[in-house]
Coordinates of C-alpha atoms and ligand atoms in Angstrom, one line a residue:
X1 CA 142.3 124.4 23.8
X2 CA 144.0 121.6 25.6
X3 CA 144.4 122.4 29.6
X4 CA 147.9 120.9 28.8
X5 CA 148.7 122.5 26.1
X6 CA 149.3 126.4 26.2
X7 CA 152.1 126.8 23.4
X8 CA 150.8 125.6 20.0
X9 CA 152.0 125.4 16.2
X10 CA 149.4 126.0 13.9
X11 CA 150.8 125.1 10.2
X12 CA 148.9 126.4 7.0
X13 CA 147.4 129.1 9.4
X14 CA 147.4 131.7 6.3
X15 CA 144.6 129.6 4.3
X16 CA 141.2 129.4 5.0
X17 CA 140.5 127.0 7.9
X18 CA 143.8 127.7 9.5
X19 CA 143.2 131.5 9.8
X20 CA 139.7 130.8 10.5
X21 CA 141.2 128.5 13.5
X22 CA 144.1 130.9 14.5
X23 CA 140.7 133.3 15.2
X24 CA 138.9 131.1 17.2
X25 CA 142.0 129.9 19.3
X26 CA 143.0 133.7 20.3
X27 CA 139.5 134.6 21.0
X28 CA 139.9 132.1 24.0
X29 CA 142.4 132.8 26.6
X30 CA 143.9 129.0 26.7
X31 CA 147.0 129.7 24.8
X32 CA 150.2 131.6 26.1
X33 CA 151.5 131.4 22.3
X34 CA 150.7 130.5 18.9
X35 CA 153.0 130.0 16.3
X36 CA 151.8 129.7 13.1
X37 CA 154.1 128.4 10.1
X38 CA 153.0 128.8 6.6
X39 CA 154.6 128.5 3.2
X40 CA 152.4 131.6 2.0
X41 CA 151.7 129.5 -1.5
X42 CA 149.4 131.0 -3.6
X43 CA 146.9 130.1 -1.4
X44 CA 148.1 131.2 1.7
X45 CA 147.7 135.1 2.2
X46 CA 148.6 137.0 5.3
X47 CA 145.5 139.3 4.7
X48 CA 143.6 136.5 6.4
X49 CA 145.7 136.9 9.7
X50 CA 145.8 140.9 9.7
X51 CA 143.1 141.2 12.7
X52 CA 145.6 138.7 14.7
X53 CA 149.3 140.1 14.1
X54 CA 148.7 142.9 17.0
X55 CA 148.1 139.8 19.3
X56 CA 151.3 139.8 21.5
X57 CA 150.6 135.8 21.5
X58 CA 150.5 135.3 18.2
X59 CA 153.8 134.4 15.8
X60 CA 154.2 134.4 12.2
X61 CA 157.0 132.3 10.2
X62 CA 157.0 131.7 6.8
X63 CA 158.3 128.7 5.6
X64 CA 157.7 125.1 5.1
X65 CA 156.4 122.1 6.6
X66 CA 158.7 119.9 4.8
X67 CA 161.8 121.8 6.0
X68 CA 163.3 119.3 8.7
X69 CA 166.1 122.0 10.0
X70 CA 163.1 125.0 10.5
X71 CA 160.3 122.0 11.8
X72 CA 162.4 121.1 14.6
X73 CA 163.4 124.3 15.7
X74 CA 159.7 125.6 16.0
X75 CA 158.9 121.9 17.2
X76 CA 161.0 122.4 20.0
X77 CA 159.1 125.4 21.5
X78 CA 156.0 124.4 21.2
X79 CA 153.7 121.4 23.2
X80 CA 151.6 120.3 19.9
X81 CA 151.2 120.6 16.0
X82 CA 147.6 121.1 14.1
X83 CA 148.6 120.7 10.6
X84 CA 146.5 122.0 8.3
X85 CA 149.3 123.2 5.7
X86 CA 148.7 121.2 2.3
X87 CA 148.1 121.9 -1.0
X88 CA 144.4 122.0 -1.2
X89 CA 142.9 121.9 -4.6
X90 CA 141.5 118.5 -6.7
X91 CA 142.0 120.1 -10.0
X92 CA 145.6 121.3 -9.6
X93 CA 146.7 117.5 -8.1
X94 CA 145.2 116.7 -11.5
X95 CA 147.5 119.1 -13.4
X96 CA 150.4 119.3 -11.3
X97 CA 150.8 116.9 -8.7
X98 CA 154.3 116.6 -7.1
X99 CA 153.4 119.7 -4.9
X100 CA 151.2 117.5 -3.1
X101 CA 153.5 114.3 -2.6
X102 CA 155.8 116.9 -1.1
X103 CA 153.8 118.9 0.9
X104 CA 150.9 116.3 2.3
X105 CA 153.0 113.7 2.7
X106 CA 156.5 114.1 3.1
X107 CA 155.9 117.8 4.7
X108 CA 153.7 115.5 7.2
X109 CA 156.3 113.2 8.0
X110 CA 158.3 115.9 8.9
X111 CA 156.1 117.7 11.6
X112 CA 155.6 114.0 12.7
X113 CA 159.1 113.3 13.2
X114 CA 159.6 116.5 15.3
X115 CA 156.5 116.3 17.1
X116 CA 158.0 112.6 18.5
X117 CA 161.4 114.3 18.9
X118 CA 159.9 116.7 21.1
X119 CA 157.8 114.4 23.3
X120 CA 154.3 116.6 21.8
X121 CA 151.3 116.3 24.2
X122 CA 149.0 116.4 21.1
X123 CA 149.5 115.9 16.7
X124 CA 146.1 117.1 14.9
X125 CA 146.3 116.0 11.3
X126 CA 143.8 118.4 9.5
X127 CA 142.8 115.0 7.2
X128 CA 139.6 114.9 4.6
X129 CA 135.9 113.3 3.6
X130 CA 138.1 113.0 0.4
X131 CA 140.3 109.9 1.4
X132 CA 136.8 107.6 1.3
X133 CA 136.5 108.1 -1.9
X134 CA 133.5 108.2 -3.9
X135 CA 130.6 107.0 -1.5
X136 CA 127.6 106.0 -3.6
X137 CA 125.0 105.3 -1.0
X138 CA 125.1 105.7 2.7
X139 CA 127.7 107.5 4.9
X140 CA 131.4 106.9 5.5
X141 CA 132.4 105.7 9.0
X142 CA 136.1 106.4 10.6
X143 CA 136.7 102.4 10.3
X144 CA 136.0 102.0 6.2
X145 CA 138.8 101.5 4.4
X146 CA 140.6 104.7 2.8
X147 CA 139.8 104.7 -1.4
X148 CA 141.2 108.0 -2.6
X149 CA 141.2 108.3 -6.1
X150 CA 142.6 111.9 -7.1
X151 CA 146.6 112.7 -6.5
X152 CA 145.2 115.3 -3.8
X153 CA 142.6 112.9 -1.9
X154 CA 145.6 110.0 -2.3
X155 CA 148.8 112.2 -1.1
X156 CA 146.0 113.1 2.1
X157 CA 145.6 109.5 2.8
X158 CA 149.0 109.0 3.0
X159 CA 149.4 111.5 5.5
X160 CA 146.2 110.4 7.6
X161 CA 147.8 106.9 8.0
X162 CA 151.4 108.4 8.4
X163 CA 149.9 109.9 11.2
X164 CA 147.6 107.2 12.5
X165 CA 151.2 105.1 12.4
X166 CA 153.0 107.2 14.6
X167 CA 150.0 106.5 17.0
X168 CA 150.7 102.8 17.0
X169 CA 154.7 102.4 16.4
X170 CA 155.8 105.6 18.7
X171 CA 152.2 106.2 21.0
X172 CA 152.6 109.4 19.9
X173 CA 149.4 111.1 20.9
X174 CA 147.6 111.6 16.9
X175 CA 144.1 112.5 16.8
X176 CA 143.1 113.3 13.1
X177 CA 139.8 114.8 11.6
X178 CA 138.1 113.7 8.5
X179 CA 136.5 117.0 6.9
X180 CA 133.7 117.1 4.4
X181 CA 133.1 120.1 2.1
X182 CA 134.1 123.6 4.1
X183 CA 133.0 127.4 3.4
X184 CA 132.6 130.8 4.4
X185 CA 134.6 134.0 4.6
X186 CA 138.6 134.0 3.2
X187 CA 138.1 130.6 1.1
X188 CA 140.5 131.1 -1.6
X189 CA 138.3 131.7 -4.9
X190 CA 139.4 128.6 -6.8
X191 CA 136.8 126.3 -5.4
X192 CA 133.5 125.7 -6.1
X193 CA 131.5 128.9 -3.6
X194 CA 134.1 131.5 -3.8
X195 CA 134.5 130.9 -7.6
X196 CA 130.9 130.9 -8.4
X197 CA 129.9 133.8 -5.9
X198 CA 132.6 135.8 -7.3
X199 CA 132.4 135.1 -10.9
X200 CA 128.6 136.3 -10.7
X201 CA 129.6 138.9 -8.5
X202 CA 130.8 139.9 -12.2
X203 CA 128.1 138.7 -14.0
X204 CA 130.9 135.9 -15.9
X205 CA 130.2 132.5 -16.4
X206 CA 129.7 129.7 -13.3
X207 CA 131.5 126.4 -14.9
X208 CA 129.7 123.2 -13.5
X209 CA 131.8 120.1 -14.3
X210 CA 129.5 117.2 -16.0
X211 CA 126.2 117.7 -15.5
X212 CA 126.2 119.3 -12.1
X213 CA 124.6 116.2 -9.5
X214 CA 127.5 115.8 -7.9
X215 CA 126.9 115.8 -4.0
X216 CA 128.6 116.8 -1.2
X217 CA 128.1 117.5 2.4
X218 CA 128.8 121.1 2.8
X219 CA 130.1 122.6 6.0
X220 CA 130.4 126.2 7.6
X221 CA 134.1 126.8 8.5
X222 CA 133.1 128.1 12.0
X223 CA 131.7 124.3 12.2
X224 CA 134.5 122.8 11.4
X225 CA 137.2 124.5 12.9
X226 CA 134.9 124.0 16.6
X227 CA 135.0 120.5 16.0
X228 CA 138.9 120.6 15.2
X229 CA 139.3 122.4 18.5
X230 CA 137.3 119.8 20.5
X231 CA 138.8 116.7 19.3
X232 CA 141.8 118.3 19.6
X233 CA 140.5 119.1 23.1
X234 CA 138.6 115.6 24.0
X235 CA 139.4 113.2 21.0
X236 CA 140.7 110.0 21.9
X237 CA 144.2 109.0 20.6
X238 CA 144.7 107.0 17.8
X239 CA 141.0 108.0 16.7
X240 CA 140.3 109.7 13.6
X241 CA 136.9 112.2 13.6
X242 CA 134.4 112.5 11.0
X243 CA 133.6 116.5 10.2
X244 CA 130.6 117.1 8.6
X245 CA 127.1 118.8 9.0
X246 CA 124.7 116.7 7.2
X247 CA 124.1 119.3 4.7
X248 CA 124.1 117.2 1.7
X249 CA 123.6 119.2 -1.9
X250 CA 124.2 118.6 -5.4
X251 CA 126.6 121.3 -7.9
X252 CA 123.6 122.7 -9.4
X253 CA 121.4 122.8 -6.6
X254 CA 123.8 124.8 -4.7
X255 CA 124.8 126.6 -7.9
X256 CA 121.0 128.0 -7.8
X257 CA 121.0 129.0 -4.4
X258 CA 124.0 131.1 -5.0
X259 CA 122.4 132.9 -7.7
X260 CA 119.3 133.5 -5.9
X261 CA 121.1 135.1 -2.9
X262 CA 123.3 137.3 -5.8
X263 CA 119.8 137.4 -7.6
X264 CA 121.5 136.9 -10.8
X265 CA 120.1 135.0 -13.8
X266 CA 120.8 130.7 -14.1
X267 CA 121.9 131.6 -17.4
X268 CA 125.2 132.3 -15.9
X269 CA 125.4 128.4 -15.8
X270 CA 128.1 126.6 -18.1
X271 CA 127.6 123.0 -18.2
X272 CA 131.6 121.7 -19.1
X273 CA 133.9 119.3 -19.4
X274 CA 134.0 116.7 -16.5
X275 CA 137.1 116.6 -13.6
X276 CA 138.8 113.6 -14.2
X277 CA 138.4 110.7 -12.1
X278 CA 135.4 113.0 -10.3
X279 CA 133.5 111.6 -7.3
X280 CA 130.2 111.8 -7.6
X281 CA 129.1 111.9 -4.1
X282 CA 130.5 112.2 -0.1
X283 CA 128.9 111.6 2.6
X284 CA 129.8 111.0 6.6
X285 CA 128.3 109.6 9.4
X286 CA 129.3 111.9 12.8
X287 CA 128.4 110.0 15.8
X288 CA 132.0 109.5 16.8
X289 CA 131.9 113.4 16.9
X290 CA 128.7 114.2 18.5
X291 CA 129.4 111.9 21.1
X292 CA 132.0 114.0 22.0
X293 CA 129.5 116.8 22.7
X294 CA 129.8 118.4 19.2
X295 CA 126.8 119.9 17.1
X296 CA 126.6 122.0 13.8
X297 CA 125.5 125.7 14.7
X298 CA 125.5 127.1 11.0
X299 CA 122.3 125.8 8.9
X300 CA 123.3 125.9 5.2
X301 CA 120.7 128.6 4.0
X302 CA 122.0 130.9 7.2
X303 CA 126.0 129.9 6.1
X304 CA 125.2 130.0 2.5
X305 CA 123.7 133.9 3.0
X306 CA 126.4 135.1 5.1
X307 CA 129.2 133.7 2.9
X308 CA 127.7 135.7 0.4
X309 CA 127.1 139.1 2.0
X310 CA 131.4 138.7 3.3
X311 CA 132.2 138.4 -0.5
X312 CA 130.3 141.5 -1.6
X313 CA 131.2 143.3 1.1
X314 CA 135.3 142.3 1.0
X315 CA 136.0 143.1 -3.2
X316 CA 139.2 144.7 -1.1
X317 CA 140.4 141.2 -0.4
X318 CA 139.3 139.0 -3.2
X319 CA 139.9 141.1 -6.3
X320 CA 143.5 141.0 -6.3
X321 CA 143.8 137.2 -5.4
X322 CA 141.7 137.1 -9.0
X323 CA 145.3 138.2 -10.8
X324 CA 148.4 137.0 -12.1
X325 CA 149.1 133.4 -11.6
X326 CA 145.3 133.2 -11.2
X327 CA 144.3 134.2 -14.4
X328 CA 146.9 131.3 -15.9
X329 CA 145.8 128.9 -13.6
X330 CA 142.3 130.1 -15.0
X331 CA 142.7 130.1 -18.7
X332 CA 144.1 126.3 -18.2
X333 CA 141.7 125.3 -16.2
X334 CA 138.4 126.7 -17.6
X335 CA 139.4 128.0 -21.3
X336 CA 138.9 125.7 -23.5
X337 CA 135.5 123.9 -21.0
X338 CA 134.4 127.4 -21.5
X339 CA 134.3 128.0 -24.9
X340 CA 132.6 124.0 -25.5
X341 CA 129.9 124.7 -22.6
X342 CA 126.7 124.8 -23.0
X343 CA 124.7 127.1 -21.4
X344 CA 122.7 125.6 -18.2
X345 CA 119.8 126.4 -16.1
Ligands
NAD401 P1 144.1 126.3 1.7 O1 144.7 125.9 0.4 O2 143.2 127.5 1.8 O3 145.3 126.6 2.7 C1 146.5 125.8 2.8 C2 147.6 126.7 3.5 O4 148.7 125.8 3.6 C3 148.0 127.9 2.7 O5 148.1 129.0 3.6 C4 149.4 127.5 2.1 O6 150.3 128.6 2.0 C5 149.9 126.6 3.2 N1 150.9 125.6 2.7 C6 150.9 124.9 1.6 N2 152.0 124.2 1.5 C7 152.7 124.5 2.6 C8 154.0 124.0 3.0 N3 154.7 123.1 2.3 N4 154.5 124.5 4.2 C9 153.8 125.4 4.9 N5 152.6 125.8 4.5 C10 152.1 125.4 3.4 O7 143.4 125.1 2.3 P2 142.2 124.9 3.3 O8 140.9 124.8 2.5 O9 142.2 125.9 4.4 O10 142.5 123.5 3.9 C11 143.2 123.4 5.1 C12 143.3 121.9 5.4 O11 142.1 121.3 5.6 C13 144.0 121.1 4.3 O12 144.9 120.1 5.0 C14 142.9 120.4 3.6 O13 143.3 119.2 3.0 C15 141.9 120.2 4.7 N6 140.5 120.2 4.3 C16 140.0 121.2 3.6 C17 138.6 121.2 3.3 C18 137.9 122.2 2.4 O14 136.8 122.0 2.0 N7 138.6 123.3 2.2 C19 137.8 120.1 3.7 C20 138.4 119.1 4.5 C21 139.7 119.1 4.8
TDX402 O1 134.7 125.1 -11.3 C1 134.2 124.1 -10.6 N1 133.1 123.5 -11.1 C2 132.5 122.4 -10.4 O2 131.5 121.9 -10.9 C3 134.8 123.7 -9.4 C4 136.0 124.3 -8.8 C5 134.2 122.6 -8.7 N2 133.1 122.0 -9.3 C6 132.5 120.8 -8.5 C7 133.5 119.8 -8.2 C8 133.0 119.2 -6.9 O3 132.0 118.2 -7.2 O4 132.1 121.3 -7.3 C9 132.4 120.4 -6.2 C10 133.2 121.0 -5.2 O5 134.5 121.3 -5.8 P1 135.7 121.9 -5.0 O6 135.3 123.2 -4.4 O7 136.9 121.9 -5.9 O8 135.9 120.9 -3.8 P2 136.1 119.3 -3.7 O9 136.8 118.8 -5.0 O10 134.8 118.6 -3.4 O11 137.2 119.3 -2.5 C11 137.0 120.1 -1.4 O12 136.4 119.4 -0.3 C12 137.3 118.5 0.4 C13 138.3 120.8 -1.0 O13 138.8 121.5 -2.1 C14 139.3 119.8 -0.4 O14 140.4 120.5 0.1 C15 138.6 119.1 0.7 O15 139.5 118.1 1.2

């Protein structure tokens, strides 16, 4: 953490990299308090934070990012904002996107406004590999232009150059990191690794979109949320941070590697319907962030094998999130790609 910073807001804390990040922070002894502000969607879940709440440090309020009255108040306590609160998921911004116009951006805008308000020593914006766009050959640098192309990559732009704004017209101090493809332990099971290790976990169906050679450039949450704390730490202001690992895989390659670790047949394998609009690969280039002293400590087949040994040995924690608005969400999602697929290898 920050030397000047000792009293931080922490927003979307309940989801998977926040909690992840609330963890690391308190296991440090740089903070005098952490507030941590989340909506508790369906994604958030204060199961993530349990370990934390005895922490005499640590605060919980639920409610949202986008409400100006609550924002400021909290604002006004605190020296800095990491926002990480946002609706997460591609294939819901396909289905249902206003959620993310709300949250992403104008939710943004709102911690934004207080952070200036309040004079904040630091604004982290918790941004994503995503707003390049699709990257067909080479890797994306902080200065390329911004090309989302889903409602979720799109509505993260926006906030990634709200924020970058607020740089320039107010010099209020914005550092924001660019993430590429994160996993490991309390990921909610809607995308792609917590879904498929879980699914086969119950020997049901893995459904790849298209025909599986999508890439991305997968990296451990422990990773990712180090590098948040150092540019946070060291990044310069006005900058924006490339996150990633170089661990570049396609669907079905990574698909395989789950099964082996489950050792469960590739049969489970459903080639279906396509996501709309889908990229076909990410990529970044991380000198920016090394040069700030920053290297990957998880290798993929060491992340990979841990991930899976937390999901078989927490059913406690991800068997109820598999319920309920889930299931809907599910039966939309996959029913119909289900019952067309054909089975894959
Ligand atoms: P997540 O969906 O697991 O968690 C999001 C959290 O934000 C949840 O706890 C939810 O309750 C909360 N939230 C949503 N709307 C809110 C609102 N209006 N007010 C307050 N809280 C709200 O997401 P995640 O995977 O942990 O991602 C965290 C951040 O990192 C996001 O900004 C995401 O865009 C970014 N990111 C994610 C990845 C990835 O692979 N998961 C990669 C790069 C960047
Ligand atoms: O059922 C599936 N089948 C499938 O083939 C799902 C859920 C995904 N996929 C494919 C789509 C992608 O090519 O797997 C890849 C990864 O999909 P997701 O886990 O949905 O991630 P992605 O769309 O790449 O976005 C993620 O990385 C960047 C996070 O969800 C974002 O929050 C982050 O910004």
């Amino acid at each position: 953490m920050s030397d000047l910073v000792r009293r931080l807001m922490v927003t979307g804390g309940a989801g998977f990299i926040g909690s992840n990040f609330a963890r690391l922070v308190l296991a440090g002894d740089g903070l005098e308090k952490l507030v941590v502000l989340d909506k508790l969607t369906y994604a958030g879940n204060l199961a993530n934070l349990e370990d934390l709440r005895a922490d005499p440090r640590f605060a919980f309020v639920q409610g949202d990012i986008a409400d100006g009255t609550l924002v400021d108040e909290l604002a006004s306590d605190v020296q800095a904002i990491i926002n990480f609160a946002a609706e997460s998921h591609v294939d819901r911004s396909i289905e249902a996107p206003e959620a993310f116009i709300t949250t992403d951006v104008y939710g943004t805008y709102v911690l934004l406004e207080a952070a200036r308000r309040h004079g904040h020593a630091r604004f982290l914006q918790v941004s994503t590999d995503e707003v390049y766009g699709h990257v067909p050959t080479g890797s994306s640098r902080e200065s390329d232009p911004l090309s989302p192309r889903s409602p979720y990559s799109a509505s993260k732009a926006g906030a990634d150059l709200l924020a970058m704004a607020y740089h320039v017209t107010h010099g209020l101090p914005v550092v924001v990191t660019r993430g590429a493809n994160t996993y490991g332990p309390y990921q909610y099971p809607e995308k792609l690794i917590p879904l498929f290790i879980t699914n086969a976990i119950d020997d049901e169906p893995l459904p790849l979109y298209g025909d599986g050679l999508q890439q991305r450039d997968w990296i451990h949450v422990d990773d990712h949320c180090a590098a948040i704390d150092l540019v946070f730490r060291l990044g310069e202001a006005g900058s924006a941070y490339n996150v990633g690992a170089g661990n570049h895989a396609t669907n079905i390659d990574l698909t395989g590697r789950l099964l082996a670790l489950l050792e469960r047949p590739a049969s489970l394998v459903r080639h279906v319907a396509d996501r709309p609009g889908h990229d076909r690969r990410y990529a970044l280039d991380t000198s920016r962030l090394t040069a700030l002293g920053w290297q990957p400590q998880v290798t993929l087949d060491d992340g990979l094998a841990a991930t899976v040994r937390w999901y078989q040995q927490h059913e406690a924690w991800w068997r109820p999130l598999k319920s309920g608005e889930y299931l809907e969400y599910y039966r939309r999602q996959y029913g119909d790609r289900l019952a067309a697929g054909t089975v894959g290898a």
